[in-house]
Amino acid sequence: MPALKFEKLLCGPAVDMFRKDFVNENIWEVEHADARKGASFTNTLTLNKDQKLVGSTSVNVDVGAANFEMKLGNKGDRYLELSSMNAHWPTMKVLSKYMFNPPNKNNACEVVAENVHPINTTQLKIIPFARDYSMFSLFNYKLNCCQLFGGMEVTGKNCTLFSNYTMALGYKRIRDEKTYQLSARVFGDKGALAKSFVGNVYVGTAHGDAQNAMAVALEHQLKDGHTKLMFSGLWHLTEPGHATPAFVKGKCDTDGQFALSYSQRFNKNIAGILTVGGNMNTTCDPATMNYGYKVTVS
């Protein structure tokens, strides 16, 4: 079970609108997933842009209050992850992950402690081999009309107490099957207390268990004054509860980058995503665009 991420807790749906369901970073990918009682298995095979095949197998097993995950890759990379919870402290979770790549003689280890409370989520991550750490705390105030978020993340590298930080505020409201979410983050480091600003807006309308949604993101660099706007939208093409749902998803930004995805479930076991992307400022020649396809079998 992976560790929590600060930005996902603050504005997860808005972040997913720009990162999830776009598969053109590889030429094609096939993923097979299976689950049994207390265990799950995932196998992937990918052809990347360098025309190289990359494969991996991961196993996830629950044993009482502990969770084990192991992943093996065909390039020699592998990791073992363990997470556990204490019945006397159900809000607390401890995770440890050991990653190693024998061909490159690279080893990495991280230890994470998380405390998830209804009004606050806190995490401390230590990477002992690199002598790095990160820590965040995010408060969640639930009011009758909405939810308010506020928190801070701090990182230190190579035994440095303070290297980078992020301060964040957020707002979320659900009304009449519509979800409204806003967030703002300020990034800084030792050299500049305020280097950049990122704002996110997300609006979603219920579509069964999913949502039709639109999102806007603004990135502003305070030093050089560069500003980038990003837009994303997701529309379902089938009725809620359809046996073979389909949706389209697109994104673009003021730098000219764009991507468009079409997702289709063919039956209860097979689904696929096709993505095409490129840069409108250079060329729109179909031969120079980035294409990607992913098939999921379960």
PDB file of N, CA and C in Angstrom, residues 119-174:
ATOM      1  N   ILE A 119      -9.710  14.996  11.376  1.00  0.00           N
ATOM      2  CA  ILE A 119      -9.446  16.422  11.154  1.00  0.00           C
ATOM      3  C   ILE A 119      -7.996  16.707  10.780  1.00  0.00           C
ATOM      4  N   ASN A 120      -7.144  15.697  10.756  1.00  0.00           N
ATOM      5  CA  ASN A 120      -5.737  15.948  10.445  1.00  0.00           C
ATOM      6  C   ASN A 120      -5.069  14.682   9.932  1.00  0.00           C
ATOM      7  N   THR A 121      -4.234  14.858   8.908  1.00  0.00           N
ATOM      8  CA  THR A 121      -3.392  13.777   8.396  1.00  0.00           C
ATOM      9  C   THR A 121      -1.942  14.238   8.462  1.00  0.00           C
ATOM     10  N   THR A 122      -1.105  13.439   9.114  1.00  0.00           N
ATOM     11  CA  THR A 122       0.304  13.780   9.295  1.00  0.00           C
ATOM     12  C   THR A 122       1.172  12.634   8.808  1.00  0.00           C
ATOM     13  N   GLN A 123       2.275  12.975   8.162  1.00  0.00           N
ATOM     14  CA  GLN A 123       3.196  11.950   7.652  1.00  0.00           C
ATOM     15  C   GLN A 123       4.642  12.390   7.866  1.00  0.00           C
ATOM     16  N   LEU A 124       5.472  11.437   8.237  1.00  0.00           N
ATOM     17  CA  LEU A 124       6.919  11.630   8.318  1.00  0.00           C
ATOM     18  C   LEU A 124       7.585  10.533   7.508  1.00  0.00           C
ATOM     19  N   LYS A 125       8.400  10.937   6.527  1.00  0.00           N
ATOM     20  CA  LYS A 125       9.110   9.985   5.666  1.00  0.00           C
ATOM     21  C   LYS A 125      10.609  10.211   5.809  1.00  0.00           C
ATOM     22  N   ILE A 126      11.347   9.131   6.038  1.00  0.00           N
ATOM     23  CA  ILE A 126      12.802   9.194   6.165  1.00  0.00           C
ATOM     24  C   ILE A 126      13.425   8.273   5.127  1.00  0.00           C
ATOM     25  N   ILE A 127      14.408   8.796   4.389  1.00  0.00           N
ATOM     26  CA  ILE A 127      15.155   8.016   3.395  1.00  0.00           C
ATOM     27  C   ILE A 127      16.592   7.947   3.901  1.00  0.00           C
ATOM     28  N   PRO A 128      16.935   6.929   4.696  1.00  0.00           N
ATOM     29  CA  PRO A 128      18.220   6.935   5.419  1.00  0.00           C
ATOM     30  C   PRO A 128      19.445   6.887   4.520  1.00  0.00           C
ATOM     31  N   PHE A 129      19.427   6.112   3.424  1.00  0.00           N
ATOM     32  CA  PHE A 129      20.615   6.002   2.577  1.00  0.00           C
ATOM     33  C   PHE A 129      20.977   7.345   1.951  1.00  0.00           C
ATOM     34  N   ALA A 130      19.972   8.115   1.544  1.00  0.00           N
ATOM     35  CA  ALA A 130      20.209   9.428   0.938  1.00  0.00           C
ATOM     36  C   ALA A 130      20.242  10.546   1.966  1.00  0.00           C
ATOM     37  N   ARG A 131      19.912  10.218   3.220  1.00  0.00           N
ATOM     38  CA  ARG A 131      19.868  11.196   4.315  1.00  0.00           C
ATOM     39  C   ARG A 131      18.887  12.327   4.006  1.00  0.00           C
ATOM     40  N   ASP A 132      17.725  11.923   3.462  1.00  0.00           N
ATOM     41  CA  ASP A 132      16.659  12.867   3.157  1.00  0.00           C
ATOM     42  C   ASP A 132      15.458  12.583   4.053  1.00  0.00           C
ATOM     43  N   TYR A 133      14.584  13.568   4.135  1.00  0.00           N
ATOM     44  CA  TYR A 133      13.333  13.362   4.862  1.00  0.00           C
ATOM     45  C   TYR A 133      12.273  14.293   4.287  1.00  0.00           C
ATOM     46  N   SER A 134      11.018  13.982   4.546  1.00  0.00           N
ATOM     47  CA  SER A 134       9.917  14.886   4.234  1.00  0.00           C
ATOM     48  C   SER A 134       8.856  14.724   5.307  1.00  0.00           C
ATOM     49  N   MET A 135       8.108  15.781   5.532  1.00  0.00           N
ATOM     50  CA  MET A 135       7.069  15.756   6.560  1.00  0.00           C
ATOM     51  C   MET A 135       5.953  16.702   6.144  1.00  0.00           C
ATOM     52  N   PHE A 136       4.708  16.266   6.329  1.00  0.00           N
ATOM     53  CA  PHE A 136       3.594  17.166   6.071  1.00  0.00           C
ATOM     54  C   PHE A 136       2.495  16.957   7.093  1.00  0.00           C
ATOM     55  N   SER A 137       1.692  17.998   7.228  1.00  0.00           N
ATOM     56  CA  SER A 137       0.508  17.947   8.081  1.00  0.00           C
ATOM     57  C   SER A 137      -0.593  18.721   7.375  1.00  0.00           C
ATOM     58  N   LEU A 138      -1.756  18.093   7.223  1.00  0.00           N
ATOM     59  CA  LEU A 138      -2.882  18.713   6.524  1.00  0.00           C
ATOM     60  C   LEU A 138      -4.121  18.624   7.401  1.00  0.00           C
ATOM     61  N   PHE A 139      -4.704  19.777   7.693  1.00  0.00           N
ATOM     62  CA  PHE A 139      -5.919  19.837   8.506  1.00  0.00           C
ATOM     63  C   PHE A 139      -7.148  19.894   7.603  1.00  0.00           C
ATOM     64  N   ASN A 140      -8.217  19.273   8.055  1.00  0.00           N
ATOM     65  CA  ASN A 140      -9.458  19.189   7.302  1.00  0.00           C
ATOM     66  C   ASN A 140     -10.606  19.578   8.234  1.00  0.00           C
ATOM     67  N   TYR A 141     -11.158  20.758   8.007  1.00  0.00           N
ATOM     68  CA  TYR A 141     -12.250  21.251   8.846  1.00  0.00           C
ATOM     69  C   TYR A 141     -13.567  21.063   8.100  1.00  0.00           C
ATOM     70  N   LYS A 142     -14.443  20.236   8.634  1.00  0.00           N
ATOM     71  CA  LYS A 142     -15.739  19.975   8.014  1.00  0.00           C
ATOM     72  C   LYS A 142     -16.795  20.875   8.641  1.00  0.00           C
ATOM     73  N   LEU A 143     -17.360  21.757   7.818  1.00  0.00           N
ATOM     74  CA  LEU A 143     -18.435  22.636   8.232  1.00  0.00           C
ATOM     75  C   LEU A 143     -19.746  22.131   7.640  1.00  0.00           C
ATOM     76  N   ASN A 144     -20.843  22.762   8.000  1.00  0.00           N
ATOM     77  CA  ASN A 144     -22.141  22.337   7.472  1.00  0.00           C
ATOM     78  C   ASN A 144     -22.241  22.544   5.968  1.00  0.00           C
ATOM     79  N   CYS A 145     -21.555  23.553   5.469  1.00  0.00           N
ATOM     80  CA  CYS A 145     -21.676  23.892   4.052  1.00  0.00           C
ATOM     81  C   CYS A 145     -20.535  23.365   3.203  1.00  0.00           C
ATOM     82  N   CYS A 146     -19.374  23.110   3.797  1.00  0.00           N
ATOM     83  CA  CYS A 146     -18.199  22.807   2.987  1.00  0.00           C
ATOM     84  C   CYS A 146     -17.093  22.207   3.848  1.00  0.00           C
ATOM     85  N   GLN A 147     -15.947  21.980   3.208  1.00  0.00           N
ATOM     86  CA  GLN A 147     -14.735  21.544   3.893  1.00  0.00           C
ATOM     87  C   GLN A 147     -13.618  22.534   3.598  1.00  0.00           C
ATOM     88  N   LEU A 148     -12.829  22.840   4.620  1.00  0.00           N
ATOM     89  CA  LEU A 148     -11.677  23.718   4.474  1.00  0.00           C
ATOM     90  C   LEU A 148     -10.407  22.941   4.786  1.00  0.00           C
ATOM     91  N   PHE A 149      -9.370  23.172   3.982  1.00  0.00           N
ATOM     92  CA  PHE A 149      -8.103  22.473   4.148  1.00  0.00           C
ATOM     93  C   PHE A 149      -6.989  23.487   4.360  1.00  0.00           C
ATOM     94  N   GLY A 150      -6.022  23.108   5.155  1.00  0.00           N
ATOM     95  CA  GLY A 150      -4.841  23.929   5.350  1.00  0.00           C
ATOM     96  C   GLY A 150      -3.693  23.074   5.840  1.00  0.00           C
ATOM     97  N   GLY A 151      -2.511  23.278   5.270  1.00  0.00           N
ATOM     98  CA  GLY A 151      -1.391  22.449   5.692  1.00  0.00           C
ATOM     99  C   GLY A 151      -0.075  22.905   5.113  1.00  0.00           C
ATOM    100  N   MET A 152       0.964  22.157   5.454  1.00  0.00           N
ATOM    101  CA  MET A 152       2.324  22.498   5.032  1.00  0.00           C
ATOM    102  C   MET A 152       3.144  21.225   4.881  1.00  0.00           C
ATOM    103  N   GLU A 153       4.015  21.218   3.876  1.00  0.00           N
ATOM    104  CA  GLU A 153       4.943  20.110   3.649  1.00  0.00           C
ATOM    105  C   GLU A 153       6.360  20.661   3.629  1.00  0.00           C
ATOM    106  N   VAL A 154       7.271  19.981   4.320  1.00  0.00           N
ATOM    107  CA  VAL A 154       8.671  20.399   4.405  1.00  0.00           C
ATOM    108  C   VAL A 154       9.553  19.221   4.019  1.00  0.00           C
ATOM    109  N   THR A 155      10.604  19.478   3.246  1.00  0.00           N
ATOM    110  CA  THR A 155      11.566  18.441   2.883  1.00  0.00           C
ATOM    111  C   THR A 155      12.972  18.910   3.224  1.00  0.00           C
ATOM    112  N   GLY A 156      13.812  17.952   3.564  1.00  0.00           N
ATOM    113  CA  GLY A 156      15.218  18.216   3.819  1.00  0.00           C
ATOM    114  C   GLY A 156      16.067  17.200   3.092  1.00  0.00           C
ATOM    115  N   LYS A 157      17.139  17.636   2.450  1.00  0.00           N
ATOM    116  CA  LYS A 157      17.991  16.757   1.661  1.00  0.00           C
ATOM    117  C   LYS A 157      19.417  16.776   2.197  1.00  0.00           C
ATOM    118  N   ASN A 158      20.036  15.579   2.198  1.00  0.00           N
ATOM    119  CA  ASN A 158      21.434  15.426   2.594  1.00  0.00           C
ATOM    120  C   ASN A 158      21.698  16.031   3.975  1.00  0.00           C
ATOM    121  N   CYS A 159      20.882  15.603   4.925  1.00  0.00           N
ATOM    122  CA  CYS A 159      21.004  16.029   6.332  1.00  0.00           C
ATOM    123  C   CYS A 159      20.687  17.505   6.561  1.00  0.00           C
ATOM    124  N   THR A 160      20.099  18.160   5.573  1.00  0.00           N
ATOM    125  CA  THR A 160      19.699  19.550   5.754  1.00  0.00           C
ATOM    126  C   THR A 160      18.333  19.600   6.421  1.00  0.00           C
ATOM    127  N   LEU A 161      18.210  20.437   7.444  1.00  0.00           N
ATOM    128  CA  LEU A 161      16.952  20.518   8.176  1.00  0.00           C
ATOM    129  C   LEU A 161      15.825  21.043   7.307  1.00  0.00           C
ATOM    130  N   PHE A 162      16.137  21.984   6.411  1.00  0.00           N
ATOM    131  CA  PHE A 162      15.106  22.611   5.587  1.00  0.00           C
ATOM    132  C   PHE A 162      15.657  22.854   4.195  1.00  0.00           C
ATOM    133  N   SER A 163      15.064  22.224   3.180  1.00  0.00           N
ATOM    134  CA  SER A 163      15.458  22.452   1.795  1.00  0.00           C
ATOM    135  C   SER A 163      14.335  23.094   0.990  1.00  0.00           C
ATOM    136  N   ASN A 164      13.133  22.531   1.089  1.00  0.00           N
ATOM    137  CA  ASN A 164      11.988  23.041   0.347  1.00  0.00           C
ATOM    138  C   ASN A 164      10.747  22.981   1.228  1.00  0.00           C
ATOM    139  N   TYR A 165       9.773  23.774   0.863  1.00  0.00           N
ATOM    140  CA  TYR A 165       8.517  23.727   1.609  1.00  0.00           C
ATOM    141  C   TYR A 165       7.354  24.038   0.667  1.00  0.00           C
ATOM    142  N   THR A 166       6.172  23.626   1.075  1.00  0.00           N
ATOM    143  CA  THR A 166       4.930  23.933   0.372  1.00  0.00           C
ATOM    144  C   THR A 166       3.874  24.311   1.399  1.00  0.00           C
ATOM    145  N   MET A 167       3.229  25.435   1.197  1.00  0.00           N
ATOM    146  CA  MET A 167       2.094  25.837   2.025  1.00  0.00           C
ATOM    147  C   MET A 167       0.839  25.773   1.165  1.00  0.00           C
ATOM    148  N   ALA A 168      -0.263  25.290   1.750  1.00  0.00           N
ATOM    149  CA  ALA A 168      -1.451  25.040   0.938  1.00  0.00           C
ATOM    150  C   ALA A 168      -2.729  25.382   1.686  1.00  0.00           C
ATOM    151  N   LEU A 169      -3.724  25.838   0.916  1.00  0.00           N
ATOM    152  CA  LEU A 169      -5.084  26.058   1.388  1.00  0.00           C
ATOM    153  C   LEU A 169      -6.037  25.429   0.382  1.00  0.00           C
ATOM    154  N   GLY A 170      -7.172  24.926   0.869  1.00  0.00           N
ATOM    155  CA  GLY A 170      -8.125  24.292  -0.021  1.00  0.00           C
ATOM    156  C   GLY A 170      -9.556  24.476   0.439  1.00  0.00           C
ATOM    157  N   TYR A 171     -10.470  24.292  -0.505  1.00  0.00           N
ATOM    158  CA  TYR A 171     -11.909  24.431  -0.241  1.00  0.00           C
ATOM    159  C   TYR A 171     -12.641  23.383  -1.063  1.00  0.00           C
ATOM    160  N   LYS A 172     -13.632  22.734  -0.466  1.00  0.00           N
ATOM    161  CA  LYS A 172     -14.419  21.722  -1.168  1.00  0.00           C
ATOM    162  C   LYS A 172     -15.871  21.825  -0.742  1.00  0.00           C
ATOM    163  N   ARG A 173     -16.762  21.729  -1.732  1.00  0.00           N
ATOM    164  CA  ARG A 173     -18.192  21.771  -1.442  1.00  0.00           C
ATOM    165  C   ARG A 173     -18.922  20.808  -2.369  1.00  0.00           C
ATOM    166  N   ILE A 174     -19.845  20.050  -1.809  1.00  0.00           N
ATOM    167  CA  ILE A 174     -20.691  19.133  -2.575  1.00  0.00           C
ATOM    168  C   ILE A 174     -22.134  19.579  -2.393  1.00  0.00           C
TER     169      ILE A 174
END
